[in-house]
mmCIF file of C-alpha atoms in Angstrom:
data_model
loop_
_atom_site.group_PDB
_atom_site.id
_atom_site.type_symbol
_atom_site.label_atom_id
_atom_site.label_comp_id
_atom_site.label_asym_id
_atom_site.label_seq_id
_atom_site.Cartn_x
_atom_site.Cartn_y
_atom_site.Cartn_z
ATOM 1 C CA MET A 1 112.463 103.528 108.454
ATOM 2 C CA PRO A 2 109.862 103.994 105.682
ATOM 3 C CA GLY A 3 107.746 107.070 106.129
ATOM 4 C CA SER A 4 109.717 108.188 109.187
ATOM 5 C CA LYS A 5 109.996 111.885 108.259
ATOM 6 C CA ASN A 6 108.374 114.195 110.764
ATOM 7 C CA THR A 7 106.171 116.190 108.418
ATOM 8 C CA TYR A 8 104.861 116.052 104.875
ATOM 9 C CA ASP A 9 103.209 119.017 103.220
ATOM 10 C CA PRO A 10 102.043 118.511 99.616
ATOM 11 C CA LYS A 11 102.309 122.243 98.950
ATOM 12 C CA THR A 12 106.091 122.035 99.347
ATOM 13 C CA ASP A 13 106.986 118.328 99.257
ATOM 14 C CA MET A 14 104.834 116.997 96.425
ATOM 15 C CA PRO A 15 106.746 116.599 93.148
ATOM 16 C CA ASP A 16 105.664 117.886 89.761
ATOM 17 C CA ILE A 17 103.410 115.221 88.239
ATOM 18 C CA SER A 18 103.281 116.441 84.640
ATOM 19 C CA GLY A 19 102.255 113.706 82.235
ATOM 20 C CA LYS A 20 100.732 111.525 84.948
ATOM 21 C CA VAL A 21 97.195 110.148 85.083
ATOM 22 C CA TYR A 22 95.130 109.582 88.222
ATOM 23 C CA VAL A 23 91.810 107.961 89.091
ATOM 24 C CA VAL A 24 90.191 108.952 92.402
ATOM 25 C CA THR A 25 87.002 107.439 93.808
ATOM 26 C CA GLY A 26 85.007 109.724 96.085
ATOM 27 C CA GLY A 27 86.919 112.726 94.785
ATOM 28 C CA SER A 28 84.074 115.228 94.649
ATOM 29 C CA ALA A 29 84.052 116.467 98.265
ATOM 30 C CA GLY A 30 85.958 116.618 101.548
ATOM 31 C CA ILE A 31 89.272 114.773 101.683
ATOM 32 C CA GLY A 32 88.720 113.367 98.195
ATOM 33 C CA PHE A 33 88.295 116.900 96.860
ATOM 34 C CA GLY A 34 91.495 117.898 98.660
ATOM 35 C CA ILE A 35 93.367 115.035 96.999
ATOM 36 C CA CYS A 36 92.086 116.128 93.587
ATOM 37 C CA ALA A 37 92.898 119.795 94.253
ATOM 38 C CA HIS A 38 96.554 119.013 94.943
ATOM 39 C CA LEU A 39 96.851 116.640 91.969
ATOM 40 C CA LEU A 40 95.476 119.339 89.682
ATOM 41 C CA GLN A 41 97.654 122.011 91.279
ATOM 42 C CA HIS A 42 100.782 119.927 90.657
ATOM 43 C CA ASN A 43 100.144 119.584 86.912
ATOM 44 C CA CYS A 44 98.699 116.105 86.431
ATOM 45 C CA ALA A 45 97.930 115.286 82.789
ATOM 46 C CA ALA A 46 94.507 113.822 83.488
ATOM 47 C CA LEU A 47 92.356 113.339 86.568
ATOM 48 C CA TYR A 48 89.378 110.990 86.569
ATOM 49 C CA ILE A 49 86.998 111.718 89.445
ATOM 50 C CA LEU A 50 84.473 109.008 90.250
ATOM 51 C CA SER A 51 81.504 109.965 92.390
ATOM 52 C CA LYS A 52 77.937 108.799 92.950
ATOM 53 C CA LYS A 53 76.002 111.986 92.231
ATOM 54 C CA LYS A 54 76.151 114.146 89.121
ATOM 55 C CA GLU A 55 75.552 117.339 91.099
ATOM 56 C CA HIS A 56 78.526 116.578 93.357
ATOM 57 C CA LEU A 57 80.752 116.170 90.311
ATOM 58 C CA GLU A 58 79.531 119.476 88.897
ATOM 59 C CA GLU A 59 80.184 121.239 92.205
ATOM 60 C CA ALA A 60 83.674 119.718 92.337
ATOM 61 C CA GLN A 61 84.476 120.978 88.843
ATOM 62 C CA GLN A 62 83.507 124.495 89.849
ATOM 63 C CA GLY A 63 85.474 124.310 93.092
ATOM 64 C CA LEU A 64 88.587 122.951 91.389
ATOM 65 C CA LYS A 65 88.844 125.894 88.985
ATOM 66 C CA LYS A 66 91.076 127.802 91.393
ATOM 67 C CA TYR A 67 93.551 124.912 91.613
ATOM 68 C CA GLY A 68 94.343 124.335 87.966
ATOM 69 C CA ASP A 69 93.210 123.598 84.440
ATOM 70 C CA ILE A 70 89.853 121.841 84.750
ATOM 71 C CA SER A 71 90.051 120.668 81.121
ATOM 72 C CA LYS A 72 92.191 117.902 82.627
ATOM 73 C CA LEU A 73 89.231 116.680 84.691
ATOM 74 C CA HIS A 74 87.180 113.687 83.616
ATOM 75 C CA PRO A 75 84.169 113.408 85.944
ATOM 76 C CA ILE A 76 82.450 110.014 85.911
ATOM 77 C CA GLN A 77 79.241 109.203 87.725
ATOM 78 C CA LEU A 78 79.586 105.855 89.495
ATOM 79 C CA ASP A 79 77.364 104.218 92.096
ATOM 80 C CA LEU A 80 79.501 101.669 93.932
ATOM 81 C CA GLU A 81 76.303 100.102 95.270
ATOM 82 C CA ASP A 82 75.735 98.785 91.744
ATOM 83 C CA LEU A 83 78.199 96.047 90.758
ATOM 84 C CA HIS A 84 77.175 96.009 87.101
ATOM 85 C CA GLN A 85 77.671 99.765 86.788
ATOM 86 C CA THR A 86 81.038 99.426 88.531
ATOM 87 C CA ASP A 87 81.981 96.688 86.070
ATOM 88 C CA LYS A 88 80.949 98.879 83.134
ATOM 89 C CA ILE A 89 82.976 101.889 84.312
ATOM 90 C CA ALA A 90 85.995 99.696 85.107
ATOM 91 C CA ALA A 91 85.869 98.223 81.600
ATOM 92 C CA ARG A 92 85.579 101.695 80.093
ATOM 93 C CA LEU A 93 88.608 102.991 81.983
ATOM 94 C CA SER A 94 90.711 99.935 81.193
ATOM 95 C CA LYS A 95 90.092 100.524 77.467
ATOM 96 C CA GLU A 96 90.309 104.320 77.519
ATOM 97 C CA LEU A 97 93.517 104.770 79.526
ATOM 98 C CA ILE A 98 96.973 104.008 78.202
ATOM 99 C CA ARG A 99 98.635 104.600 81.577
ATOM 100 C CA LEU A 100 97.581 104.913 85.211
ATOM 101 C CA ASP A 101 100.002 106.435 87.692
ATOM 102 C CA ALA A 102 97.783 106.022 90.736
ATOM 103 C CA LEU A 103 94.409 104.599 91.632
ATOM 104 C CA ILE A 104 93.292 106.299 94.843
ATOM 105 C CA LEU A 105 90.342 104.552 96.476
ATOM 106 C CA HIS A 106 88.894 107.158 98.784
ATOM 107 C CA ALA A 107 85.148 106.519 98.387
ATOM 108 C CA SER A 108 83.524 104.996 101.441
ATOM 109 C CA LEU A 109 80.129 104.335 102.927
ATOM 110 C CA SER A 110 80.499 105.690 106.443
ATOM 111 C CA VAL A 111 78.842 104.952 109.777
ATOM 112 C CA ALA A 112 75.195 104.382 108.914
ATOM 113 C CA PRO A 113 72.412 101.886 109.580
ATOM 114 C CA SER A 114 72.896 98.607 107.755
ATOM 115 C CA ALA A 115 71.077 98.145 104.467
ATOM 116 C CA GLU A 116 71.155 96.006 101.349
ATOM 117 C CA SER A 117 72.261 97.113 97.894
ATOM 118 C CA LYS A 118 70.376 96.354 94.692
ATOM 119 C CA ASP A 119 72.697 93.341 94.431
ATOM 120 C CA SER A 120 71.300 92.061 97.777
ATOM 121 C CA ILE A 121 74.604 92.637 99.562
ATOM 122 C CA ASP A 122 75.327 94.639 102.712
ATOM 123 C CA THR A 123 75.998 98.144 101.392
ATOM 124 C CA HIS A 124 79.087 98.667 103.572
ATOM 125 C CA MET A 125 80.613 95.442 102.258
ATOM 126 C CA GLN A 126 79.749 96.287 98.665
ATOM 127 C CA VAL A 127 80.907 99.921 98.575
ATOM 128 C CA ASN A 128 83.962 99.660 100.798
ATOM 129 C CA ILE A 129 85.233 96.249 99.668
ATOM 130 C CA LEU A 130 83.618 94.479 96.701
ATOM 131 C CA SER A 131 83.186 97.270 94.162
ATOM 132 C CA GLN A 132 86.561 98.872 94.823
ATOM 133 C CA HIS A 133 88.287 95.480 94.722
ATOM 134 C CA HIS A 134 86.716 94.877 91.310
ATOM 135 C CA LEU A 135 87.786 98.314 90.108
ATOM 136 C CA THR A 136 91.312 97.628 91.364
ATOM 137 C CA MET A 137 91.611 94.272 89.655
ATOM 138 C CA CYS A 138 90.246 95.597 86.358
ATOM 139 C CA LEU A 139 92.767 98.462 86.374
ATOM 140 C CA LEU A 140 95.691 96.464 87.778
ATOM 141 C CA PRO A 141 97.194 95.729 84.325
ATOM 142 C CA LEU A 142 97.409 99.486 83.694
ATOM 143 C CA LEU A 143 99.111 100.016 87.048
ATOM 144 C CA ILE A 144 101.550 97.185 86.311
ATOM 145 C CA GLN A 145 102.581 98.647 82.954
ATOM 146 C CA THR A 146 103.009 102.208 84.306
ATOM 147 C CA HIS A 147 106.397 103.069 85.794
ATOM 148 C CA ASP A 148 106.365 103.855 89.547
ATOM 149 C CA SER A 149 102.583 103.474 89.807
ATOM 150 C CA ARG A 150 100.646 103.441 93.081
ATOM 151 C CA LEU A 151 97.523 101.870 94.552
ATOM 152 C CA VAL A 152 96.238 103.793 97.570
ATOM 153 C CA LEU A 153 93.337 102.729 99.784
ATOM 154 C CA GLN A 154 92.063 105.277 102.268
ATOM 155 C CA THR A 155 90.994 103.161 105.218
ATOM 156 C CA SER A 156 89.149 105.616 107.438
ATOM 157 C CA SER A 157 88.597 109.150 108.641
ATOM 158 C CA SER A 158 88.258 107.685 112.118
ATOM 159 C CA SER A 159 89.886 104.831 114.001
ATOM 160 C CA LEU A 160 86.812 102.630 114.132
ATOM 161 C CA HIS A 161 88.636 99.705 112.543
ATOM 162 C CA HIS A 162 90.586 99.419 115.817
ATOM 163 C CA PHE A 163 87.310 98.736 117.609
ATOM 164 C CA SER A 164 85.865 96.368 115.045
ATOM 165 C CA PRO A 165 84.966 92.924 116.333
ATOM 166 C CA SER A 166 86.868 90.063 114.775
ATOM 167 C CA PRO A 167 85.321 89.670 111.321
ATOM 168 C CA LYS A 168 83.647 86.331 110.695
ATOM 169 C CA PHE A 169 83.302 86.246 106.946
ATOM 170 C CA PRO A 170 80.544 83.888 105.780
ATOM 171 C CA LYS A 171 81.502 81.006 103.531
ATOM 172 C CA GLU A 172 78.518 81.398 101.228
ATOM 173 C CA ILE A 173 76.865 84.434 99.640
ATOM 174 C CA SER A 174 73.535 83.350 101.079
ATOM 175 C CA GLU A 175 74.957 83.933 104.563
ATOM 176 C CA LEU A 176 76.166 87.456 103.835
ATOM 177 C CA LYS A 177 73.017 89.193 105.067
ATOM 178 C CA SER A 178 73.768 88.014 108.598
ATOM 179 C CA ASP A 179 76.939 90.087 108.470
ATOM 180 C CA ILE A 180 74.917 93.304 108.781
ATOM 181 C CA ILE A 181 73.652 92.507 112.272
ATOM 182 C CA GLY A 182 75.325 94.398 115.098
ATOM 183 C CA PRO A 183 76.015 97.916 116.411
ATOM 184 C CA MET A 184 75.736 100.664 113.801
ATOM 185 C CA THR A 185 79.506 101.185 113.730
ATOM 186 C CA SER A 186 80.322 97.480 113.336
ATOM 187 C CA PRO A 187 79.765 97.096 109.562
ATOM 188 C CA TYR A 188 81.786 100.251 108.849
ATOM 189 C CA GLY A 189 84.630 99.343 111.195
ATOM 190 C CA ARG A 190 84.656 95.790 109.888
ATOM 191 C CA THR A 191 84.932 96.898 106.262
ATOM 192 C CA LYS A 192 87.676 99.399 107.093
ATOM 193 C CA LEU A 193 89.612 96.594 108.772
ATOM 194 C CA SER A 194 88.827 94.436 105.753
ATOM 195 C CA GLN A 195 90.415 97.000 103.430
ATOM 196 C CA ILE A 196 93.738 96.558 105.218
ATOM 197 C CA LEU A 197 93.372 92.762 105.085
ATOM 198 C CA GLN A 198 92.521 92.928 101.375
ATOM 199 C CA THR A 199 95.470 95.201 100.625
ATOM 200 C CA ARG A 200 97.905 92.891 102.368
ATOM 201 C CA ALA A 201 96.433 89.878 100.577
ATOM 202 C CA LEU A 202 97.138 91.653 97.276
ATOM 203 C CA VAL A 203 100.687 92.455 98.379
ATOM 204 C CA ARG A 204 101.255 88.776 99.269
ATOM 205 C CA ARG A 205 100.273 87.865 95.714
ATOM 206 C CA LYS A 206 102.736 90.434 94.442
ATOM 207 C CA GLN A 207 105.487 88.963 96.607
ATOM 208 C CA ARG A 208 104.720 85.561 95.067
ATOM 209 C CA ALA A 209 104.854 87.074 91.557
ATOM 210 C CA GLU A 210 101.195 86.276 90.899
ATOM 211 C CA ILE A 211 98.494 87.961 88.744
ATOM 212 C CA GLY A 212 101.105 89.671 86.596
ATOM 213 C CA MET A 213 102.945 91.480 89.400
ATOM 214 C CA ARG A 214 106.622 91.285 90.345
ATOM 215 C CA PRO A 215 108.121 91.583 93.833
ATOM 216 C CA ASN A 216 109.912 94.821 94.744
ATOM 217 C CA SER A 217 108.429 96.773 91.870
ATOM 218 C CA ALA A 218 105.447 98.974 91.078
ATOM 219 C CA PRO A 219 102.606 99.246 91.691
ATOM 220 C CA TRP A 220 103.384 100.243 95.279
ATOM 221 C CA ILE A 221 100.338 99.233 97.302
ATOM 222 C CA ASN A 222 99.514 100.926 100.612
ATOM 223 C CA THR A 223 96.648 101.908 102.887
ATOM 224 C CA THR A 224 96.400 105.362 104.432
ATOM 225 C CA HIS A 225 94.698 107.025 107.386
ATOM 226 C CA PRO A 226 93.985 110.773 107.180
ATOM 227 C CA GLY A 227 93.632 111.483 110.892
ATOM 228 C CA GLU A 228 90.428 112.720 112.514
ATOM 229 C CA GLN A 229 88.598 114.893 110.000
ATOM 230 C CA ALA A 230 85.676 117.280 110.231
ATOM 231 C CA ILE A 231 83.819 115.450 107.455
ATOM 232 C CA ASP A 232 81.978 112.201 107.006
ATOM 233 C CA ALA A 233 82.734 109.669 104.294
ATOM 234 C CA HIS A 234 80.389 111.478 101.912
ATOM 235 C CA GLY A 235 82.209 114.782 102.384
ATOM 236 C CA ASN A 236 79.600 116.456 104.573
ATOM 237 C CA ILE A 237 81.238 119.098 106.729
ATOM 238 C CA GLY A 238 80.556 118.964 110.430
ATOM 239 C CA VAL A 239 78.544 115.748 110.598
ATOM 240 C CA ILE A 240 80.852 114.401 113.279
ATOM 241 C CA THR A 241 83.114 117.089 114.711
ATOM 242 C CA ARG A 242 85.790 117.328 117.343
ATOM 243 C CA PRO A 243 88.180 120.206 118.120
ATOM 244 C CA SER A 244 91.140 118.028 117.106
ATOM 245 C CA MET A 245 89.860 117.348 113.607
ATOM 246 C CA LYS A 246 92.043 118.569 110.758
ATOM 247 C CA ASP A 247 91.196 120.522 107.652
ATOM 248 C CA ALA A 248 90.417 118.127 104.812
ATOM 249 C CA ILE A 249 92.216 120.059 102.072
ATOM 250 C CA ASP A 250 95.200 121.320 104.063
ATOM 251 C CA GLN A 251 95.978 118.211 106.110
ATOM 252 C CA GLY A 252 93.438 115.421 105.675
ATOM 253 C CA CYS A 253 94.685 114.422 102.233
ATOM 254 C CA ARG A 254 98.391 114.337 103.088
ATOM 255 C CA SER A 255 98.856 110.626 103.750
ATOM 256 C CA ALA A 256 97.040 109.658 100.528
ATOM 257 C CA LEU A 257 99.043 112.164 98.463
ATOM 258 C CA PHE A 258 102.275 110.942 100.031
ATOM 259 C CA ALA A 259 101.415 107.349 99.131
ATOM 260 C CA ALA A 260 100.317 108.344 95.620
ATOM 261 C CA THR A 261 103.147 110.690 94.619
ATOM 262 C CA SER A 262 106.161 110.736 96.951
ATOM 263 C CA PRO A 263 109.451 109.416 95.515
ATOM 264 C CA ASP A 264 110.161 108.049 99.015
ATOM 265 C CA VAL A 265 107.550 105.321 98.513
ATOM 266 C CA ALA A 266 109.433 103.787 95.591
ATOM 267 C CA ALA A 267 112.891 104.528 97.010
ATOM 268 C CA GLU A 268 112.040 102.747 100.255
ATOM 269 C CA LYS A 269 109.912 100.051 98.546
ATOM 270 C CA MET A 270 106.907 100.737 100.735
ATOM 271 C CA ASP A 271 104.399 97.957 100.173
ATOM 272 C CA GLY A 272 101.476 96.822 102.310
ATOM 273 C CA GLU A 273 102.109 99.611 104.800
ATOM 274 C CA TYR A 274 99.594 101.570 106.878
ATOM 275 C CA ILE A 275 100.545 105.233 106.438
ATOM 276 C CA VAL A 276 99.134 107.569 109.036
ATOM 277 C CA SER A 277 98.128 111.221 109.165
ATOM 278 C CA SER A 278 100.035 114.330 108.101
ATOM 279 C CA ASP A 279 103.468 113.110 109.217
ATOM 280 C CA CYS A 280 103.016 110.095 106.910
ATOM 281 C CA ARG A 281 104.692 107.694 109.274
ATOM 282 C CA VAL A 282 104.208 103.946 108.978
ATOM 283 C CA SER A 283 102.040 102.880 111.868
ATOM 284 C CA SER A 284 102.442 99.688 113.848
ATOM 285 C CA GLU A 285 99.243 100.471 115.738
ATOM 286 C CA THR A 286 97.040 97.903 114.028
ATOM 287 C CA THR A 287 94.905 95.204 115.585
ATOM 288 C CA GLU A 288 95.824 91.540 115.790
ATOM 289 C CA HIS A 289 93.166 90.853 113.150
ATOM 290 C CA VAL A 290 95.158 92.875 110.589
ATOM 291 C CA GLN A 291 98.056 90.443 111.016
ATOM 292 C CA ASP A 292 95.809 87.411 110.428
ATOM 293 C CA GLU A 293 96.769 86.132 106.966
ATOM 294 C CA GLU A 294 94.208 83.334 107.058
ATOM 295 C CA LEU A 295 91.469 85.885 107.714
ATOM 296 C CA GLY A 296 92.713 87.962 104.791
ATOM 297 C CA GLU A 297 92.703 84.959 102.476
ATOM 298 C CA ARG A 298 89.140 84.063 103.478
ATOM 299 C CA LEU A 299 88.087 87.623 102.691
ATOM 300 C CA TRP A 300 89.846 87.492 99.306
ATOM 301 C CA GLU A 301 88.161 84.205 98.399
ATOM 302 C CA LEU A 302 84.740 85.463 99.511
ATOM 303 C CA THR A 303 85.186 88.680 97.539
ATOM 304 C CA GLU A 304 86.033 86.847 94.339
ATOM 305 C CA GLN A 305 83.242 84.325 94.875
ATOM 306 C CA ILE A 306 80.643 87.071 95.247
ATOM 307 C CA LEU A 307 81.931 89.066 92.280
ATOM 308 C CA ARG A 308 82.102 86.000 90.057
ATOM 309 C CA GLU A 309 78.553 84.944 90.864
ATOM 310 C CA LYS A 310 77.034 88.429 90.709
ATOM 311 C CA LEU A 311 78.791 89.423 87.471
ATOM 312 C CA GLY A 312 78.775 86.040 85.759
ATOM 313 C CA GLY A 313 82.563 85.776 85.629
ATOM 314 C CA LEU A 314 85.604 87.992 86.061
ATOM 315 C CA PRO A 315 87.574 89.756 83.300
ATOM 316 C CA TYR A 316 90.926 89.404 85.087
ATOM 317 C CA ARG A 317 93.332 86.830 86.438
ATOM 318 C CA THR A 318 92.699 85.750 90.016
ATOM 319 C CA SER A 319 95.830 83.644 90.529
#
């Protein structure tokens, strides 16, 4: 069974990644920092860290000094609440990189009151879904051309997507503002659920040999869950704490690192899986909504519709 081993520890199980290039969103603090620390420690050739605030990137650079050669770091300031800035950075990376071994989408807007972005979109929807989908699609050709590449989406540092109400994605952009109404956790849980739906929609396109991908080959596309962590989605220690929460650097990053680097992923052709916690098992504990292909397709269509209208077109194939 894929991911059935009992434990995974990147300090002992992670392979040497010399020559490999990684892009990590939300890599400046917390679990994202832990992911970057291990990638640097295991000899990556280049590590692009995308984060909203310049000061967070500077702090990360200082903190990463003890893990490896920080000349390999390429910090990039990116506000995922700005679609045009996201588009600009995605275009820059697609031109600058000649290979991409893994795109790790860890950045997330966590549990917070609903608000609108400068693009007049619910901020949870924009940060957690739209902007990272656009980044993925812009960089997908690089992933396709790189041997044994990976796409990793970190779904949550909680299990709120299990408690999300059934998403009802609006058919028109003008209706999107109504999607922010509800309990404070609803937009976050809904977008975390949506990440799994979006990932599986991408895998279905791969299985149909669409948008340049081939079945049973890289990029290997999976979602991960880090377990309960003592950080919020912005990397703030102790915002929501429980005794059971795991250390972000020692354990919280294990499932993402497994998905991004383990030879087992390619050997066992793990695609569209939900990889959980430090034992990196494949979980079957997902809601009925996750299995709803029609729901996933509606989300995919809405995502592309919004991006196309907000950006004035898309620089990649959509079918």
